């Protein structure tokens, strides 16, 4: 007599009957629903957290690479009588050599300094970046800003570009004249006097990072050299590369091309500690949420053990009519694993919908909380980002199904090994 194939139709039929049986019929429908809801919420939380984690990291890195240098070159030696100034005097020759390195897309000299900006009685500390108009036009988060006012083509001469945060704090707009005050101004026989200059605002940009929009002001390179007493020199060289993620591989060739007396600082050096902190947080959150999935899966064990106990008489009858231990094991394995599969599917659907609708959800939460749900001055970004990656979804599915299948095996084996004589003794 041939044995039926594993997971035959009758095994699915019996399992489904047990799974939906009411408590009065010896079923555990309440425990089944609890297990189903628990797994659904656990998988949803896992996918939603992974999506927000991926989105936050991607947005943070994108704003770094879109508005800052991938590699920065400084002078290793100090020049000037006070020893407080460190400028590159041969920046043009260095820029030409570095631009020839394979993988380098642009090299731009910069003059940087911190000054006080003033308009109509309002003041704010800002950081000035002196850069050539052609180089400014290649900065993605500035030239191609999500939100902007004015025309970047007007940048040049006495016309500057400022971040939207600076404009908002000072109450200025395109066409207004901004006063910049530098304590390190003109040098006279009687000492250094503050330098005060007026500049027209031609372009206002939103780079997407609060700390950039709130502090950054771009000034034409030649004007910045005069303003900061840096004639013929540059504060640093801004280097852009084709693949920012592989910047470590280009560090040594760039440094060799720059020559002696130059030090190098990559975007990973500047933000490496924060990115490592994100990685640690990601791993910890994944472990914590995995424990939640495990706890939800354990509800399957509780419900299945109760089901096996309630169905002892049925198990005895099934064994006496010829069902093997394997068939009994598969029947109760289907009962438990089916709960895990349905809960996982529902959790994936909710998690994907959350990741795709995070902007609307965040707007609703922000409205309900009176607009204080997200403070960009603390978090740096203006909104809660989410990036759905199918690798994260697959990880959540594999984890949930794996735990559901594993925890189901033990009570299913207990049902399969039940002695039919003992099960029917008092019937």
PDB file of C-alpha atoms in Angstrom, residues 116-242:
ATOM      1  CA  UNK A 116      28.464  88.261  10.923  1.00  0.00           C
ATOM      2  CA  UNK A 117      25.551  88.892   8.552  1.00  0.00           C
ATOM      3  CA  UNK A 118      23.229  91.832   9.224  1.00  0.00           C
ATOM      4  CA  UNK A 119      20.000  93.091   7.692  1.00  0.00           C
ATOM      5  CA  UNK A 120      17.509  95.584   9.058  1.00  0.00           C
ATOM      6  CA  UNK A 121      18.663  95.182  12.653  1.00  0.00           C
ATOM      7  CA  UNK A 122      18.785  91.350  12.504  1.00  0.00           C
ATOM      8  CA  UNK A 123      22.144  89.564  12.792  1.00  0.00           C
ATOM      9  CA  UNK A 124      23.320  85.973  12.367  1.00  0.00           C
ATOM     10  CA  UNK A 125      26.628  84.172  12.249  1.00  0.00           C
ATOM     11  CA  UNK A 126      27.318  82.655   8.828  1.00  0.00           C
ATOM     12  CA  UNK A 127      30.092  80.784   7.052  1.00  0.00           C
ATOM     13  CA  UNK A 128      31.219  82.285   3.748  1.00  0.00           C
ATOM     14  CA  UNK A 129      32.432  80.053   0.918  1.00  0.00           C
ATOM     15  CA  UNK A 130      34.334  81.896  -1.786  1.00  0.00           C
ATOM     16  CA  UNK A 131      33.930  79.924  -5.014  1.00  0.00           C
ATOM     17  CA  UNK A 132      33.980  80.570  -8.754  1.00  0.00           C
ATOM     18  CA  UNK A 133      30.535  80.839 -10.410  1.00  0.00           C
ATOM     19  CA  UNK A 134      31.317  77.924 -12.754  1.00  0.00           C
ATOM     20  CA  UNK A 135      32.208  75.697  -9.799  1.00  0.00           C
ATOM     21  CA  UNK A 136      29.111  76.714  -7.833  1.00  0.00           C
ATOM     22  CA  UNK A 137      26.945  75.662 -10.764  1.00  0.00           C
ATOM     23  CA  UNK A 138      28.245  72.070 -10.418  1.00  0.00           C
ATOM     24  CA  UNK A 139      27.195  71.596  -6.763  1.00  0.00           C
ATOM     25  CA  UNK A 140      24.045  69.416  -6.982  1.00  0.00           C
ATOM     26  CA  UNK A 141      22.304  70.466  -3.780  1.00  0.00           C
ATOM     27  CA  UNK A 142      22.883  74.157  -4.498  1.00  0.00           C
ATOM     28  CA  UNK A 143      22.528  74.550  -8.258  1.00  0.00           C
ATOM     29  CA  UNK A 144      19.837  71.864  -8.397  1.00  0.00           C
ATOM     30  CA  UNK A 145      18.216  72.647  -5.038  1.00  0.00           C
ATOM     31  CA  UNK A 146      14.784  71.217  -4.274  1.00  0.00           C
ATOM     32  CA  UNK A 147      13.595  74.736  -3.517  1.00  0.00           C
ATOM     33  CA  UNK A 148      15.234  77.939  -4.688  1.00  0.00           C
ATOM     34  CA  UNK A 149      14.534  81.578  -5.371  1.00  0.00           C
ATOM     35  CA  UNK A 150      16.299  83.863  -7.779  1.00  0.00           C
ATOM     36  CA  UNK A 151      18.730  82.853 -10.502  1.00  0.00           C
ATOM     37  CA  UNK A 152      22.052  81.158  -9.874  1.00  0.00           C
ATOM     38  CA  UNK A 153      23.332  82.728 -13.104  1.00  0.00           C
ATOM     39  CA  UNK A 154      23.298  86.103 -11.316  1.00  0.00           C
ATOM     40  CA  UNK A 155      26.008  84.888  -8.924  1.00  0.00           C
ATOM     41  CA  UNK A 156      29.187  86.904  -9.458  1.00  0.00           C
ATOM     42  CA  UNK A 157      30.718  90.308  -8.755  1.00  0.00           C
ATOM     43  CA  UNK A 158      28.926  91.747  -5.739  1.00  0.00           C
ATOM     44  CA  UNK A 159      26.031  89.272  -5.925  1.00  0.00           C
ATOM     45  CA  UNK A 160      25.993  86.350  -3.508  1.00  0.00           C
ATOM     46  CA  UNK A 161      23.978  83.165  -2.838  1.00  0.00           C
ATOM     47  CA  UNK A 162      22.666  82.277   0.617  1.00  0.00           C
ATOM     48  CA  UNK A 163      20.911  79.349   2.279  1.00  0.00           C
ATOM     49  CA  UNK A 164      17.178  79.495   2.939  1.00  0.00           C
ATOM     50  CA  UNK A 165      17.789  79.238   6.687  1.00  0.00           C
ATOM     51  CA  UNK A 166      19.924  82.384   6.623  1.00  0.00           C
ATOM     52  CA  UNK A 167      17.275  84.170   4.561  1.00  0.00           C
ATOM     53  CA  UNK A 168      14.527  83.085   6.951  1.00  0.00           C
ATOM     54  CA  UNK A 169      16.385  84.158  10.091  1.00  0.00           C
ATOM     55  CA  UNK A 170      17.353  87.561   8.720  1.00  0.00           C
ATOM     56  CA  UNK A 171      14.112  88.122   6.814  1.00  0.00           C
ATOM     57  CA  UNK A 172      15.795  88.786   3.478  1.00  0.00           C
ATOM     58  CA  UNK A 173      14.829  87.909  -0.074  1.00  0.00           C
ATOM     59  CA  UNK A 174      16.215  88.025  -3.572  1.00  0.00           C
ATOM     60  CA  UNK A 175      17.347  91.554  -4.426  1.00  0.00           C
ATOM     61  CA  UNK A 176      17.923  92.643  -0.827  1.00  0.00           C
ATOM     62  CA  UNK A 177      21.342  93.928   0.227  1.00  0.00           C
ATOM     63  CA  UNK A 178      23.044  91.904   2.962  1.00  0.00           C
ATOM     64  CA  UNK A 179      25.793  93.395   5.099  1.00  0.00           C
ATOM     65  CA  UNK A 180      28.715  91.129   6.003  1.00  0.00           C
ATOM     66  CA  UNK A 181      30.983  92.087   8.885  1.00  0.00           C
ATOM     67  CA  UNK A 182      34.361  90.405   9.368  1.00  0.00           C
ATOM     68  CA  UNK A 183      36.456  91.124  12.472  1.00  0.00           C
ATOM     69  CA  UNK A 184      39.625  90.353  10.482  1.00  0.00           C
ATOM     70  CA  UNK A 185      39.408  93.265   8.084  1.00  0.00           C
ATOM     71  CA  UNK A 186      41.804  95.880   6.771  1.00  0.00           C
ATOM     72  CA  UNK A 187      45.233  96.055   8.380  1.00  0.00           C
ATOM     73  CA  UNK A 188      46.349  99.577   9.299  1.00  0.00           C
ATOM     74  CA  UNK A 189      49.267 101.008  11.285  1.00  0.00           C
ATOM     75  CA  UNK A 190      46.868 101.221  14.204  1.00  0.00           C
ATOM     76  CA  UNK A 191      45.821  97.568  13.984  1.00  0.00           C
ATOM     77  CA  UNK A 192      43.163  95.528  12.213  1.00  0.00           C
ATOM     78  CA  UNK A 193      39.805  97.132  11.676  1.00  0.00           C
ATOM     79  CA  UNK A 194      36.585  95.194  10.948  1.00  0.00           C
ATOM     80  CA  UNK A 195      35.661  94.931   7.295  1.00  0.00           C
ATOM     81  CA  UNK A 196      32.088  95.805   6.404  1.00  0.00           C
ATOM     82  CA  UNK A 197      30.801  95.129   2.897  1.00  0.00           C
ATOM     83  CA  UNK A 198      27.377  95.072   1.288  1.00  0.00           C
ATOM     84  CA  UNK A 199      26.285  92.382  -1.186  1.00  0.00           C
ATOM     85  CA  UNK A 200      23.133  91.891  -3.171  1.00  0.00           C
ATOM     86  CA  UNK A 201      21.351  88.552  -2.787  1.00  0.00           C
ATOM     87  CA  UNK A 202      20.852  86.941  -6.183  1.00  0.00           C
ATOM     88  CA  UNK A 203      20.043  83.334  -5.255  1.00  0.00           C
ATOM     89  CA  UNK A 204      18.519  81.562  -2.249  1.00  0.00           C
ATOM     90  CA  UNK A 205      18.788  77.761  -2.085  1.00  0.00           C
ATOM     91  CA  UNK A 206      17.558  74.926   0.120  1.00  0.00           C
ATOM     92  CA  UNK A 207      20.156  72.161   0.228  1.00  0.00           C
ATOM     93  CA  UNK A 208      18.043  69.883   2.454  1.00  0.00           C
ATOM     94  CA  UNK A 209      20.284  70.027   5.528  1.00  0.00           C
ATOM     95  CA  UNK A 210      19.376  72.454   8.298  1.00  0.00           C
ATOM     96  CA  UNK A 211      22.979  73.154   9.296  1.00  0.00           C
ATOM     97  CA  UNK A 212      23.897  74.006   5.682  1.00  0.00           C
ATOM     98  CA  UNK A 213      20.869  76.155   4.897  1.00  0.00           C
ATOM     99  CA  UNK A 214      21.148  77.955   8.217  1.00  0.00           C
ATOM    100  CA  UNK A 215      24.810  79.005   7.953  1.00  0.00           C
ATOM    101  CA  UNK A 216      26.094  78.928   4.377  1.00  0.00           C
ATOM    102  CA  UNK A 217      26.748  81.938   2.160  1.00  0.00           C
ATOM    103  CA  UNK A 218      28.479  81.685  -1.222  1.00  0.00           C
ATOM    104  CA  UNK A 219      30.593  84.591  -2.457  1.00  0.00           C
ATOM    105  CA  UNK A 220      32.487  84.901  -5.763  1.00  0.00           C
ATOM    106  CA  UNK A 221      36.030  83.598  -5.378  1.00  0.00           C
ATOM    107  CA  UNK A 222      37.856  86.781  -6.338  1.00  0.00           C
ATOM    108  CA  UNK A 223      35.658  88.903  -4.088  1.00  0.00           C
ATOM    109  CA  UNK A 224      36.234  86.493  -1.202  1.00  0.00           C
ATOM    110  CA  UNK A 225      40.021  86.722  -1.647  1.00  0.00           C
ATOM    111  CA  UNK A 226      39.801  90.488  -1.257  1.00  0.00           C
ATOM    112  CA  UNK A 227      37.292  90.359   1.581  1.00  0.00           C
ATOM    113  CA  UNK A 228      39.333  87.914   3.676  1.00  0.00           C
ATOM    114  CA  UNK A 229      42.774  89.385   2.821  1.00  0.00           C
ATOM    115  CA  UNK A 230      43.677  86.205   0.937  1.00  0.00           C
ATOM    116  CA  UNK A 231      44.926  87.654  -2.349  1.00  0.00           C
ATOM    117  CA  UNK A 232      46.690  85.003  -4.434  1.00  0.00           C
ATOM    118  CA  UNK A 233      45.809  82.167  -2.049  1.00  0.00           C
ATOM    119  CA  UNK A 234      42.999  79.726  -1.291  1.00  0.00           C
ATOM    120  CA  UNK A 235      41.869  78.312   2.026  1.00  0.00           C
ATOM    121  CA  UNK A 236      41.437  74.829   0.582  1.00  0.00           C
ATOM    122  CA  UNK A 237      40.775  72.815  -2.549  1.00  0.00           C
ATOM    123  CA  UNK A 238      37.407  71.113  -2.991  1.00  0.00           C
ATOM    124  CA  UNK A 239      37.749  67.806  -4.876  1.00  0.00           C
ATOM    125  CA  UNK A 240      34.810  65.892  -6.363  1.00  0.00           C
ATOM    126  CA  UNK A 241      35.171  62.265  -7.498  1.00  0.00           C
ATOM    127  CA  UNK A 242      33.080  59.932  -9.654  1.00  0.00           C
TER     128      UNK A 242
END
